[in-house]
Every structure is written in C-alpha cells, then in structure tokens.
Coordinates of C-alpha atoms and ligand atoms in Angstrom, one line a residue:
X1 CA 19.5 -41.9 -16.3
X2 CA 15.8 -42.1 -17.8
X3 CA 13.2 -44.8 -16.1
X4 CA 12.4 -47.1 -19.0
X5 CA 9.7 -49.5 -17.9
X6 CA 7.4 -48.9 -15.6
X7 CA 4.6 -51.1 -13.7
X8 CA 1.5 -49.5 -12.1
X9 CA -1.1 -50.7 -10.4
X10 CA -3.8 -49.1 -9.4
X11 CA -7.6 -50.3 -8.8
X12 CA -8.9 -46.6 -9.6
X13 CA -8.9 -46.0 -13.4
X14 CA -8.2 -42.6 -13.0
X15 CA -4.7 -43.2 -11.0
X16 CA -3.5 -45.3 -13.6
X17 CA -4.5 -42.7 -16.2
X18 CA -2.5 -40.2 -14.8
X19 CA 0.4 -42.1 -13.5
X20 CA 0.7 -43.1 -17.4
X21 CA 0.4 -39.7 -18.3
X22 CA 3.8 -38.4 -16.0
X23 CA 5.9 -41.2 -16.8
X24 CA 4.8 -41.3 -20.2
X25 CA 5.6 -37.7 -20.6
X26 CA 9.1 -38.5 -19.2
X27 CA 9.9 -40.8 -21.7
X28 CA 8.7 -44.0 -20.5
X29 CA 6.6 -46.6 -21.5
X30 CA 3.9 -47.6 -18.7
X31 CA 2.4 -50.9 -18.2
X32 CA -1.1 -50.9 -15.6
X33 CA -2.7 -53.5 -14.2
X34 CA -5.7 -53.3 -11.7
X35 CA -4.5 -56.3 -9.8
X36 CA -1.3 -56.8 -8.3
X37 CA -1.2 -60.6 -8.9
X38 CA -1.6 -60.0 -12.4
X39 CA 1.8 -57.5 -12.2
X40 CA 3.6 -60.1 -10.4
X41 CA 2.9 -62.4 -13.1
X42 CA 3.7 -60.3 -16.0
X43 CA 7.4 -59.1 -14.2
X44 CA 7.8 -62.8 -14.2
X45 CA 8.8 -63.0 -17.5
X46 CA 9.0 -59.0 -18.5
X47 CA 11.6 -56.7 -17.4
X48 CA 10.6 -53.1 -15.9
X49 CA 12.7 -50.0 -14.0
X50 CA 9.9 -49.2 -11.7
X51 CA 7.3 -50.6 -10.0
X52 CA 4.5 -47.9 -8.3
X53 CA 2.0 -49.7 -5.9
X54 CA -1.6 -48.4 -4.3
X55 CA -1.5 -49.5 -1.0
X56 CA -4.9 -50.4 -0.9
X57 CA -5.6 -52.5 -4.0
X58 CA -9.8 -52.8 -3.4
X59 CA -11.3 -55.4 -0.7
X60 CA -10.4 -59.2 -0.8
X61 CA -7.4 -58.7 -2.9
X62 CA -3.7 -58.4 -1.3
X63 CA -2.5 -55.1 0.2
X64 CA 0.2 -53.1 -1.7
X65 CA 2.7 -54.0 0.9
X66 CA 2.1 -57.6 0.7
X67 CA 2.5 -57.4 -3.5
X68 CA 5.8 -55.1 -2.7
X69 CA 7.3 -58.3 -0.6
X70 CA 6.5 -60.5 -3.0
X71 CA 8.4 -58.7 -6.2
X72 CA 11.2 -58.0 -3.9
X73 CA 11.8 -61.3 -3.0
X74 CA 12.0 -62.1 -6.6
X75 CA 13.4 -59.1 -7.9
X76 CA 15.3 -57.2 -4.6
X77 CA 16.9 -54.4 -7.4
X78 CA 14.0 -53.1 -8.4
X79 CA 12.8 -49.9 -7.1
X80 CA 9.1 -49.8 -5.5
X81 CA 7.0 -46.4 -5.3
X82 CA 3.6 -47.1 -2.9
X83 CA 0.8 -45.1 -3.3
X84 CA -1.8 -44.4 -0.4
X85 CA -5.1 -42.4 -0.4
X86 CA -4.5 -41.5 3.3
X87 CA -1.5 -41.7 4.5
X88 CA -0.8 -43.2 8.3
X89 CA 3.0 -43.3 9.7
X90 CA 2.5 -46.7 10.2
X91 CA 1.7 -47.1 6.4
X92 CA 4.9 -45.3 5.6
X93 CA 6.7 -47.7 7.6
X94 CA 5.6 -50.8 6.6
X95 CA 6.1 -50.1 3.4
X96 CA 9.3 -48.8 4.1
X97 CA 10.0 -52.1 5.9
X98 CA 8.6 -54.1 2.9
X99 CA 11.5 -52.5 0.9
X100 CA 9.4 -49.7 -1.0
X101 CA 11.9 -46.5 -2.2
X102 CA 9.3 -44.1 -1.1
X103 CA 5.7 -43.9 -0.1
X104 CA 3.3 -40.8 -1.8
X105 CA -0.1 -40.1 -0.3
X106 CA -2.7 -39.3 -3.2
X107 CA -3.2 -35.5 -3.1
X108 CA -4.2 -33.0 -5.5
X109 CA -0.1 -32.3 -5.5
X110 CA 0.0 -36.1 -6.6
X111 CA 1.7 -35.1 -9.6
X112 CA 4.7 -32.9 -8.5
X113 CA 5.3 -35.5 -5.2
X114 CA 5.8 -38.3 -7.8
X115 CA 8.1 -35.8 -10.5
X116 CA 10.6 -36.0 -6.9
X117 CA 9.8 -39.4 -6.5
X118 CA 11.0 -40.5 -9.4
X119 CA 14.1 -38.1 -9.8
X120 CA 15.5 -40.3 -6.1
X121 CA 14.7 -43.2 -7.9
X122 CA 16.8 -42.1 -10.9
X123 CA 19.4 -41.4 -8.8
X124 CA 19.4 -44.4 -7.2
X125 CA 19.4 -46.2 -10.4
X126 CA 22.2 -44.1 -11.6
X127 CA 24.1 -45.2 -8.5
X128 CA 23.0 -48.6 -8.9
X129 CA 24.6 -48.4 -12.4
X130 CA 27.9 -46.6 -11.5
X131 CA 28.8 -49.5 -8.9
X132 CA 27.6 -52.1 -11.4
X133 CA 30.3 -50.3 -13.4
X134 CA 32.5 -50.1 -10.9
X135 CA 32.5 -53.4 -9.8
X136 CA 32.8 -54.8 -13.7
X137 CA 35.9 -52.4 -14.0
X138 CA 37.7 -53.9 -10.8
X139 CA 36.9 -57.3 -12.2
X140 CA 38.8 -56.7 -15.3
X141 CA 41.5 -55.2 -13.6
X142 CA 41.8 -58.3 -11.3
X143 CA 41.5 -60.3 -13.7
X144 CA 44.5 -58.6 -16.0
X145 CA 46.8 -58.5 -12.5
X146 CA 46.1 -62.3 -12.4
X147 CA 47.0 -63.0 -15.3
X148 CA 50.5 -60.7 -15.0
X149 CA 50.8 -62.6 -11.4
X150 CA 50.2 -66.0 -12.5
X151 CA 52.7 -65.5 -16.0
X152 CA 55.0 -63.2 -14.5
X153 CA 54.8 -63.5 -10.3
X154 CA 54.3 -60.5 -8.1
X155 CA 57.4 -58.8 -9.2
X156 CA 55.4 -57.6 -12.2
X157 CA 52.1 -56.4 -10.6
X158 CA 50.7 -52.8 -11.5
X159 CA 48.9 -51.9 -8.7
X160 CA 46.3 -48.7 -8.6
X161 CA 42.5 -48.3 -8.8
X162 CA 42.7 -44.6 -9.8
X163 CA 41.1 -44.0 -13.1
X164 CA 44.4 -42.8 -14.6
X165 CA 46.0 -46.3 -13.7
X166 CA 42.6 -48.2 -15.1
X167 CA 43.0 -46.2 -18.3
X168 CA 46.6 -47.1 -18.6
X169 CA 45.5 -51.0 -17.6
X170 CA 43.2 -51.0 -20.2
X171 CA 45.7 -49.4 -23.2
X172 CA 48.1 -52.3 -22.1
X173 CA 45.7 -55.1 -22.1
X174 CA 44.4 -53.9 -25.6
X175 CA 48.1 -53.5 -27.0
X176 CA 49.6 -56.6 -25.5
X177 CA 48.5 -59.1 -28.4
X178 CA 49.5 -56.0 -31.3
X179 CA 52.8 -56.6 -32.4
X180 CA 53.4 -52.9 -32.8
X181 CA 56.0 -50.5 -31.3
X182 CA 54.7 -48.8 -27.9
X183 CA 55.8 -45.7 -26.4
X184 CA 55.8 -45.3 -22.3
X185 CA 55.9 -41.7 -21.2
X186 CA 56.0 -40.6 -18.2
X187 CA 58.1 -38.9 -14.9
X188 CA 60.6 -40.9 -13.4
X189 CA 59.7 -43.4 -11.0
X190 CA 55.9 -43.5 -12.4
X191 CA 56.3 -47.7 -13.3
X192 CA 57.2 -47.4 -17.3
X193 CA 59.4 -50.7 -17.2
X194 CA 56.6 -52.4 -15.2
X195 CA 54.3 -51.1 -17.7
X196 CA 56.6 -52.6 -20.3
X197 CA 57.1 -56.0 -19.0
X198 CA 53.1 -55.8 -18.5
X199 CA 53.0 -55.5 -22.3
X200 CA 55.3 -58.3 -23.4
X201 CA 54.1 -60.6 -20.3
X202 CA 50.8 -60.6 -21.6
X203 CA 51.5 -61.0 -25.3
X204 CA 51.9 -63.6 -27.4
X205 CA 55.5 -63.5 -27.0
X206 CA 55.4 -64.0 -23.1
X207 CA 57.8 -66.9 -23.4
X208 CA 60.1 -65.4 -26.2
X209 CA 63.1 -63.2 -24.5
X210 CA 62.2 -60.1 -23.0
X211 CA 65.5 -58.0 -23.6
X212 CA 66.2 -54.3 -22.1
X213 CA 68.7 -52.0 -22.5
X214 CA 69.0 -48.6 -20.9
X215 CA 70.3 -45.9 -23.8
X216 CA 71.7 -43.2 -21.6
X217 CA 73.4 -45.4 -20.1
X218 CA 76.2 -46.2 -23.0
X219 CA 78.1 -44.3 -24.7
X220 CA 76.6 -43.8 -28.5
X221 CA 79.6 -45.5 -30.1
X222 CA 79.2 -48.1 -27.8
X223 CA 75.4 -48.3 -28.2
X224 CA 75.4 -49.2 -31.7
X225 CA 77.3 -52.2 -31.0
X226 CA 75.2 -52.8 -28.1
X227 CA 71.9 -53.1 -30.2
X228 CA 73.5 -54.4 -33.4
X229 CA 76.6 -56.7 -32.6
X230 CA 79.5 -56.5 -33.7
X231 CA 81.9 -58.8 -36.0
X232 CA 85.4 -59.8 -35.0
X233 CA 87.5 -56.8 -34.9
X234 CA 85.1 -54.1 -36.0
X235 CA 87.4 -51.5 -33.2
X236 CA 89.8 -51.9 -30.8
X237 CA 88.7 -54.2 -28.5
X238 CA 86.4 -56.2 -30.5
X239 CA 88.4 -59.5 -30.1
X240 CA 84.8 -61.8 -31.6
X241 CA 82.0 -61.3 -33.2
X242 CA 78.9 -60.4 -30.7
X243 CA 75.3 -60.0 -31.0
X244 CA 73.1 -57.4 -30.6
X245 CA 70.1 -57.2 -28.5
X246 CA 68.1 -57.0 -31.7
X247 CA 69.3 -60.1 -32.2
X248 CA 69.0 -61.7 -28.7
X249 CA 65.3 -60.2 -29.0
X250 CA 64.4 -62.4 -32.0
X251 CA 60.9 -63.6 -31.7
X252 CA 60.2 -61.4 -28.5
X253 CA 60.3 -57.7 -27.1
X254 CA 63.1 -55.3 -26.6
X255 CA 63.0 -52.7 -24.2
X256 CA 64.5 -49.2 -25.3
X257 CA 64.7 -47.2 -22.2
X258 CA 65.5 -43.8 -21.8
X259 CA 65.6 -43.4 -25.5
X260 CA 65.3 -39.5 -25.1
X261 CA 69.1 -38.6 -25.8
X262 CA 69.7 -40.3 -28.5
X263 CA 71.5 -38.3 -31.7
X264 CA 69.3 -37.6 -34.8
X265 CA 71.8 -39.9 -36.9
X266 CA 71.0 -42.8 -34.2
X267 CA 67.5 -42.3 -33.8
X268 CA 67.5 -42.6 -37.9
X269 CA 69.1 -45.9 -37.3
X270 CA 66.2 -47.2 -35.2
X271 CA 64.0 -46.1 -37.4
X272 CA 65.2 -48.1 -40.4
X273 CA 65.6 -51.6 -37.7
X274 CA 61.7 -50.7 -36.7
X275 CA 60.5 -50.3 -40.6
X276 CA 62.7 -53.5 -41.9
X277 CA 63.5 -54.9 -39.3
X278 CA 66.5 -55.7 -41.0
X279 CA 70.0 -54.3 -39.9
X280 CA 74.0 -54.9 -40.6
X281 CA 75.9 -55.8 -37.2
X282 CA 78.9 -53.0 -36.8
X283 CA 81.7 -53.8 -39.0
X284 CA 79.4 -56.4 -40.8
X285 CA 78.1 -56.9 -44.1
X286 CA 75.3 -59.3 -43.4
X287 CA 72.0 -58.0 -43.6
X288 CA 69.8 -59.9 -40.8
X289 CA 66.4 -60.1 -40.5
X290 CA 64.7 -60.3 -37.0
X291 CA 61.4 -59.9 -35.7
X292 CA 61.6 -58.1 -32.3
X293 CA 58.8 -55.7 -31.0
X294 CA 59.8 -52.7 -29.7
X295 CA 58.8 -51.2 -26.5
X296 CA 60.1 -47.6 -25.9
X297 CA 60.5 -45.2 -22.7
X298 CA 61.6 -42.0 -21.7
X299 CA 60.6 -39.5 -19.0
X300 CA 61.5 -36.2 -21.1
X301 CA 58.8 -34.6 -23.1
X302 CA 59.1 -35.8 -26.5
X303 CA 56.9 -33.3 -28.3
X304 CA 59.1 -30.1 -26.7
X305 CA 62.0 -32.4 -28.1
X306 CA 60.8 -32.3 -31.8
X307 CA 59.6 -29.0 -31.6
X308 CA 63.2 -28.3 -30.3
X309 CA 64.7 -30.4 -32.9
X310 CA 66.1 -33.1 -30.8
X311 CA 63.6 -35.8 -31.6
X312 CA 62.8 -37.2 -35.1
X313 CA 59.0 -36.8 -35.6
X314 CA 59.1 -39.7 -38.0
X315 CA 60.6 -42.3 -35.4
X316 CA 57.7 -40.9 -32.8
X317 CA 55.0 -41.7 -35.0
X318 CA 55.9 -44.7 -35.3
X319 CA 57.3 -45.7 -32.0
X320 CA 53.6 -43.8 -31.3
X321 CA 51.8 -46.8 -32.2
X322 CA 50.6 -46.6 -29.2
X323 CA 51.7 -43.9 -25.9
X324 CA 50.9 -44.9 -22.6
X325 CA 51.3 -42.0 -20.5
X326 CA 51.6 -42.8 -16.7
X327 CA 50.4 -39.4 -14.5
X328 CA 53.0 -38.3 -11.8
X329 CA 52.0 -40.4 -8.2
X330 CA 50.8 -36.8 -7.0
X331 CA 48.2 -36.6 -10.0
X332 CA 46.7 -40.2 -8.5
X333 CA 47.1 -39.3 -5.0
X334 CA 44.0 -42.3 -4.3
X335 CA 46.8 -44.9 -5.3
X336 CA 48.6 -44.4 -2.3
X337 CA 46.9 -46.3 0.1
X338 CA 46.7 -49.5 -2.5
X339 CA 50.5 -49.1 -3.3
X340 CA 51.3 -48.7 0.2
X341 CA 49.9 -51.9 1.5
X342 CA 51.2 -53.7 -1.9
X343 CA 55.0 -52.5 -1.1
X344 CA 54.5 -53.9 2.4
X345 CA 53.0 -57.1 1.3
X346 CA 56.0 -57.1 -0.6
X347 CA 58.4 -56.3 1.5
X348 CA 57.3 -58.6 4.2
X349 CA 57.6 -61.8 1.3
X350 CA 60.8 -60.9 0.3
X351 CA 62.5 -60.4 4.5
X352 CA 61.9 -62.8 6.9
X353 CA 61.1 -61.0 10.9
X354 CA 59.4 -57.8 9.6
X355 CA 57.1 -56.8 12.5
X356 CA 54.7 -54.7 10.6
X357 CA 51.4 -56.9 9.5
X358 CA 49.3 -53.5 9.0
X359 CA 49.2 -49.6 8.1
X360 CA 47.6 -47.4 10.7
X361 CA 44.7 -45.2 9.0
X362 CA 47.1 -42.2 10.3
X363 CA 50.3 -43.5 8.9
X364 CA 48.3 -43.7 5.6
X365 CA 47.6 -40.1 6.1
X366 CA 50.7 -39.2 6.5
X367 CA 52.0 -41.2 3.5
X368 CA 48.9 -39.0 1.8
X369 CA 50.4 -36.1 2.8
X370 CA 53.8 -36.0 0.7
X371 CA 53.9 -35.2 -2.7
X372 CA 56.8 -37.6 -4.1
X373 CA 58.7 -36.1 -6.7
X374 CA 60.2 -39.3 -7.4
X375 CA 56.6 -40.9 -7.7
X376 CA 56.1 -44.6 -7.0
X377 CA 59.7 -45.8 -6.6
X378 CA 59.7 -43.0 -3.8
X379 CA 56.7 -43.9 -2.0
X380 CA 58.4 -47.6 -2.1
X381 CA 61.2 -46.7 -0.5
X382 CA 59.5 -44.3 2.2
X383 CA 57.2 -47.8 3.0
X384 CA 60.1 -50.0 3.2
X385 CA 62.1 -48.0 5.3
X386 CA 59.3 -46.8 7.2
X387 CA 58.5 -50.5 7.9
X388 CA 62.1 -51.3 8.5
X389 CA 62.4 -49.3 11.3
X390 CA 59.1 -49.6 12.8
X391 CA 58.8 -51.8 16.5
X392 CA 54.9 -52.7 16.7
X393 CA 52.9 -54.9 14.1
X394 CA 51.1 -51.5 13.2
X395 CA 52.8 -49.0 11.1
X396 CA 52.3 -45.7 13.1
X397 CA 52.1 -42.0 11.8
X398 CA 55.6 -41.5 13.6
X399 CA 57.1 -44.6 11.9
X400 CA 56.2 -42.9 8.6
X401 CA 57.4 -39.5 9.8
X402 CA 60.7 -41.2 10.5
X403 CA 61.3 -42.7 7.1
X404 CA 59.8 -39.4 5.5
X405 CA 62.2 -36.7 4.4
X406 CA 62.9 -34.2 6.9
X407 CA 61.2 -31.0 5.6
X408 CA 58.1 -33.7 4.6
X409 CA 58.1 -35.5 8.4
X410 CA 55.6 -33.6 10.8
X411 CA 58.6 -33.7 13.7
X412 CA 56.8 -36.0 16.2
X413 CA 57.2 -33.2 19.3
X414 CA 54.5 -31.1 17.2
X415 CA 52.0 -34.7 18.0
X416 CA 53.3 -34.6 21.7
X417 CA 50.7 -33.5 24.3
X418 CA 52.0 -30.5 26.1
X419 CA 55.5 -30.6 24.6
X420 CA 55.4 -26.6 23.8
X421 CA 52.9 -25.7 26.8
X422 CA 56.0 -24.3 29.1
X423 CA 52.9 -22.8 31.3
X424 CA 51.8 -26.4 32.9
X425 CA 53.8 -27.3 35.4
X426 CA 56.5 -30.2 34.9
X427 CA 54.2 -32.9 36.8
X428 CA 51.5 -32.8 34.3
X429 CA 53.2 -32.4 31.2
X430 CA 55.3 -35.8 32.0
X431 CA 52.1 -37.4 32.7
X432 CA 50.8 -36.6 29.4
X433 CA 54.0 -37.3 27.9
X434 CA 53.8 -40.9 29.2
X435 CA 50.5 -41.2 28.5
X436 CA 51.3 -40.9 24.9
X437 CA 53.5 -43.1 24.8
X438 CA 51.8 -45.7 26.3
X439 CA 49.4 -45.3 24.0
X440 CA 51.6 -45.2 20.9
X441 CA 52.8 -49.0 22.6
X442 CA 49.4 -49.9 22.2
X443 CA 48.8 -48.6 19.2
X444 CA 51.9 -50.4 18.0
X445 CA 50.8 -53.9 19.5
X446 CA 47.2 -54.0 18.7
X447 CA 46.0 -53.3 22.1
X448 CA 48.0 -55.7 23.2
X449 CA 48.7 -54.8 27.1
X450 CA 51.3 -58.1 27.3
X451 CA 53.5 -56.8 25.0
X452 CA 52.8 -53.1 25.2
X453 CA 54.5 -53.7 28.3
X454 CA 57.2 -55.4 26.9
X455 CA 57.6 -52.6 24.0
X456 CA 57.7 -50.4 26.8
X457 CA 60.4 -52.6 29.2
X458 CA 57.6 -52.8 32.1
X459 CA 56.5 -55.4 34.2
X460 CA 53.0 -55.7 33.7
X461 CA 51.8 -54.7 36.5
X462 CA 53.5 -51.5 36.0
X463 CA 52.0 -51.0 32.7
X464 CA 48.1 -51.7 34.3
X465 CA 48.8 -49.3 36.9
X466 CA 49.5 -47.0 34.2
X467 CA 46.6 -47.8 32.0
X468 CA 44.1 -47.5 34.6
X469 CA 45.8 -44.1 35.9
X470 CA 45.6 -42.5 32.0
X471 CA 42.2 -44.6 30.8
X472 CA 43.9 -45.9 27.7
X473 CA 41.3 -48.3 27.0
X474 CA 40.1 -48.0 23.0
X475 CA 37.7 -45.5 22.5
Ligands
ATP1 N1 51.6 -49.1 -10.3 C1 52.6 -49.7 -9.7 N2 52.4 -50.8 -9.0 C2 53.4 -51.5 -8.3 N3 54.6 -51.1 -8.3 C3 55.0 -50.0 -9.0 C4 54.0 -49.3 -9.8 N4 54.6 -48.2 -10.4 C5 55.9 -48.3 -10.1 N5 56.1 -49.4 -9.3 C6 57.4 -49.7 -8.7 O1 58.2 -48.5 -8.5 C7 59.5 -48.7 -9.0 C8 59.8 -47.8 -10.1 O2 59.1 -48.2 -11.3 P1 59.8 -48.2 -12.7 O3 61.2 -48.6 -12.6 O4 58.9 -49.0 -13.6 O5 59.7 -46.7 -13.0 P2 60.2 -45.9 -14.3 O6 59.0 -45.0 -14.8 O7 60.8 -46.8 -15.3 O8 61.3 -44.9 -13.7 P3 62.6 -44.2 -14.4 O9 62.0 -43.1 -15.3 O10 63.3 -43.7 -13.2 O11 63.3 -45.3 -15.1 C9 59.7 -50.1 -9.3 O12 60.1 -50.8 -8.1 C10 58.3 -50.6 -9.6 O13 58.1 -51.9 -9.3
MG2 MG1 62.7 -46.9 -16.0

C-alpha cells in the first residue's frame, strides 16, 4: 500500500519543501498550501490519502487542530499527520482528540519521525482497504445465499465465510448461468449435492427439473436403463417402455453422483450423451435429442483414477468444465462456528420444543476441537444431537461432549472440580462438586436463578442459600 495524494500545509516554506521532498521520494504526488482554509477548499472537490497539518498555521489564521476537525467532519477516513515546532502533551492530545493519526514535533530527526509516520498510516490504510474488502466479499456472499434462500428456501443454504467456501461461492455463482458440465470433488460429507443444487438453483434453468441419481447405488445393467429408458420388453421385467433421467432432465440439470465407479465402457456412454446429447433408450432404436446439463460428483480422486486406468481422461475434461473442489471441514476449521449455529437454526425450524436458543462460546470450542472425518454432515449430526439432548436454552461444553464420539468427548469428570483430588477431604470436594453444578444450571438457564432452581429440583430458597454460600454470581 503506497500513499498516493498527499495535502500539506505548512506556513514555513521550508517545511513544505521538505515534506514534498519525502513523500515525493516515496512515490507520491504532494499538494501544499500555506493556509489551511485554502486545503479545505481544494479536498472539497479533490481526492487525497493524506493530509499533514502544522499546528500552528501563523497568527490570525485557524490552529491546525481546528482545520483537522473541520476535514474530519467532512471526510472522517482520511488519515491526519499534525506537525508542531514544540511539542506540549496537551498538543498531542488535542490533536489526538481532534482525530489526528499521529502528532510529529519539528526536529532535526523530522525526516525519519515522518518515514514511521507514514509507514502506521500505510498500514492503517492497508487495513482500511482489507475490511473494505472484506466487507464487499461478505456482501456478495449474502447476497448469493439470498438469492439460493429466496429461489430455493433454507434447505439449500451454503453456509461458511472461510476463504476456501468464498472461493467455491464464487466458482458457483460464475458457472451457474454456463450451461456447461461441472465437476464437484470433494470428501464425503463436504456439501457437493448442496453445491450442485446451488448451481442449477441459480441458473437459468432454476424452474426446469432438477433430476439426481446416485451411480453406485445401481447395478450397471440397471443403470443404463436408469439414465436412458427403456422400451417395452428390452429384459425380463421390462413390462413398458420407461424414460430415462436424461430424458426426465430435458430442459434442466441432472445430477450424476458418485460417478467414480463407473466401467470404462459406461463412462464412454456418458461421454457420447454429453457431446450429442443424443442417445437410444435400451432396447430402442429412436435416437432422442435432449438438452440436460450435467452436474457430476464423486469423493474419490479422479486424477489417481486415470492415472490408474479407471477413469476416462476424455470424459474428465469435459465433465472438467469446471471442478469445484470443496476442502475437508478440518481444512476450514473457521466454518465451524457459522455451521454450528446454521444447523441449530435449522434444527430448531424444523422441531417444535427444542430448548436450546444459543451455543455457549465453550461448546463452540469444543465443537472446534474435533476433527470430523465425516466433514459437515458430521458436525450436523454432532449439533443436532447435541441440541437434542441438551436441558438449558444454552448449549454447554458438556452437552457437546455428550453428543461427541467417545474417544473425541473430553469425559465431563476431567471438568469436575476436585473429582481426582482423593487428598481433600469428602466435605469439600461435594461442595465443589455442587458448586459446579449449580453453576452449570445457570449457565444452562441464562442466569436465570427461577429456573436454575427448577433445573436443579430446588425450591428457591434452597437454591439462594446455595448461591450466596458458593458466590455464583457472573463474573
Ligand atoms: N456449507 C454448508 N452449509 C450448510 N450445510 C452444509 C454445508 N455443507 C454440507 N452441508 C450439509 O451437510 C450434509 C452433507 O452434505 P452433502 O450431502 O451435500 O455432502 P456430499 O459431499 O454430497 O457427501 P457424500 O460424498 O457423502 O455424498 C447435508 O445435510 C448438507 O445440507
Ligand atoms: Mg453426496
């Protein structure tokens, strides 16, 4: 990040000579003006980086400080640098206070001082830059989820702010309109179905028929008819003539998932339906022309598969169109948190009289601290059960711990006070013991007291005398 514009103004010639001189010799171009009034005026209708300010702009004329409020109130981004030939605290503050960056005293090290000056302002104009970024990048991806929630509903929502799941938001929104073959790679459980309705719900096709079908889960000779039809009595069995889902995809998007597994001879088949789109139902002689896009999925490596022989190079260029790779869940570890509350959201629309309204920051770090083989449909089903099971309107680290598997669940007597201290005596250790767990009630309940004692199967009373005995009020 290099400053590009920047406004000085100085009264003493000299100053302004050699505050040109460092900035110029950065790279920037310097404007000077004696007068502040006359810099206020020309960032009126000019644009600058950087403004640098002598505090004391000569007698009868207004103070640095007074000319840094005034651009600030009309421009609050941009940075201010005041200059002072002395130098009091209470200089520094005020201009600190007016919203100056930083505040140089006019020295014989003038020179260096403003070199670091200007590198914090770089940086802050760097950072200023990233969160612009930042913030246009979540707007895009908000605005692609709306559209997927408003043509699709929530079912179809790809949620993640990691840049792995940005990147992949982006490939999607860029493919959507292309009607080319796309290719979804990617672990089980990583969301390649979602990312393949994402793709036909925000094409053109959105309200043609989105058709799947899952390849390892027929039999080859089955599958051909599957995906082709049929005519009356192709094979035993075949009592009328069927379509195919070629056919029932006409006009819209088919779905080939898992297509790993398939034989050479069959994946040579697909390969002539993408290229002509143009196939003979099984037993037919009919040639039929359709007009489907193809999405395709698998979660084995394709490129080990052609190298091994078991995957036709010529079908995965062109399924390759386009390859959207989704990262395992444990490679976008930041997604967790976002997922998380998304599932419970979820959840909580689809069952009526779940108690859980919110995840506890150590619940989250709990769900952080597994690394889900099975990726995102995992992590679902660890936060729905989690939530299932849970008591309080708080998800707790224990709740999470009980819907973790075993080895993954830290076992909750490791979080008990005391549990393994066999030297304190009895007394104390069920104090602390009930102590936590009066805690954990209100924890569960918000701080709720009422119904921490209800959780709990006290009277009230009983639970005050409690409370005060342990001091359980929030710290
Ligand atoms: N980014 C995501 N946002 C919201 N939900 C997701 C996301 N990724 C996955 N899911 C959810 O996780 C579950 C698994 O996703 P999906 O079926 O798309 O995975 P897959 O990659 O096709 O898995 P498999 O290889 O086992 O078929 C689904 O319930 C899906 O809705
Ligand atoms: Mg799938």
């Amino acid at each position: 990040m290099t400053i590009g514009t920047i406004v000085c103004v100085d009264d003493q010639a000299e100053v302004r000579r050699l505050l040109a001189d460092v900035f110029r010799g950065r790279g920037g171009s310097v404007v000077s003006f004696d007068d502040g009034e006359d810099a206020i005026t020309w960032l009126a209708t000019n644009d600058a980086d950087l403004a640098v300010l002598d505090l004391d702009l000569g007698p009868g004329r207004r103070s640095g400080i007074e000319i840094c409020r005034a651009i600030r109130a009309r421009l609050p981004d941009l940075p201010i640098i005041i200059l002072t030939g002395h130098g009091t605290i209470d200089d520094a503050v005020a201009a600190v206070k007016a919203g100056a960056v930083d505040f140089i005293t006019k020295d014989p090290y003038l020179e260096d001082k403003l070199e670091i000056s200007v590198e914090k302002v770089e940086r802050i104009l760097q950072h200023a830059l990233d969160r612009k970024r930042l913030e246009e990048e979540n707007r895009e991806l908000r605005a692609t989820n709306e559209r997927l929630r408003k043509a699709a509903g929530r079912r179809w929502q790809i949620v993640g702010d990691s840049p792995a799941m940005r990147q992949v938001m982006t490939k999607i929104e860029k493919v959507a309109p292309v009607p080319r073959p796309v290719l979804v790679l990617g672990p089980r459980g990583t969301g390649k179905e979602l990312v393949a309705r994402a793709v036909h719900t925000l094409s053109p096709r959105a309200s043609e028929p989105y058709i799947t079908i899952n390849c390892a889960a027929v039999a080859e000779s089955l599958l051909e008819s599957e995906l082709f039809g049929h005519e009356e009595g192709a094979f035993t069995g075949a009592t009328k003539q069927k379509e195919g889902k070629f056919e029932l995809a006409d006009g819209g998007t088919l779905f080939l998932d898992e297509i790993g597994n398939m034989s050479l001879e069959f994946q040579a088949k697909i390969l002539r339906v993408l290229e002509y789109q143009r196939f003979e139902r099984v037993a037919g002689s009919l040639s039929i022309q359709v007009n489907v896009r193809v999405i395709a999925a698998t979660n084995l490596d394709l490129k080990q598969a052609m190298i091994d022989g078991k995957f036709r190079p010529d079908l995965y260029d062109r399924l390759a169109f386009e390859v959207i790779n989704l990262p395992s869940l444990a490679q976008r570890m930041q997604d967790v948190p976002v997922l998380a509350a998304h599932f419970l959201a979820r959840f909580r629309q689809e069952v009526a009289g779940i108690s859980v309204k919110e995840i506890s920051a150590d619940a989250l770090d709990r769900f952080a601290s597994y690394d889900y083989p099975g990726n995102v449909r995992e992590l679902k089903n660890i936060v729905e059960r989690a939530v299932y099971m849970a008591q309080g309107e708080v998800l707790t680290a224990a709740d999470v711990d009980a819907a973790l598997p075993p080895e993954a669940a830290q076992t909750s007597a490791a979080a008990l006070p005391f549990a393994d201290d066999v030297r304190l005596p009895l007394p104390e250790r069920v104090d602390a013991f009930e102590a936590w767990l009066c805690k954990d009630a209100l924890e569960r309940t918000r701080y709720k007291q009422k119904e921490a004692a209800a959780l709990l199967g006290l009277s009230y009373d009983q639970f005050r005398q409690r409370y005060r005995k342990y001091g359980l009020g929030k710290d």
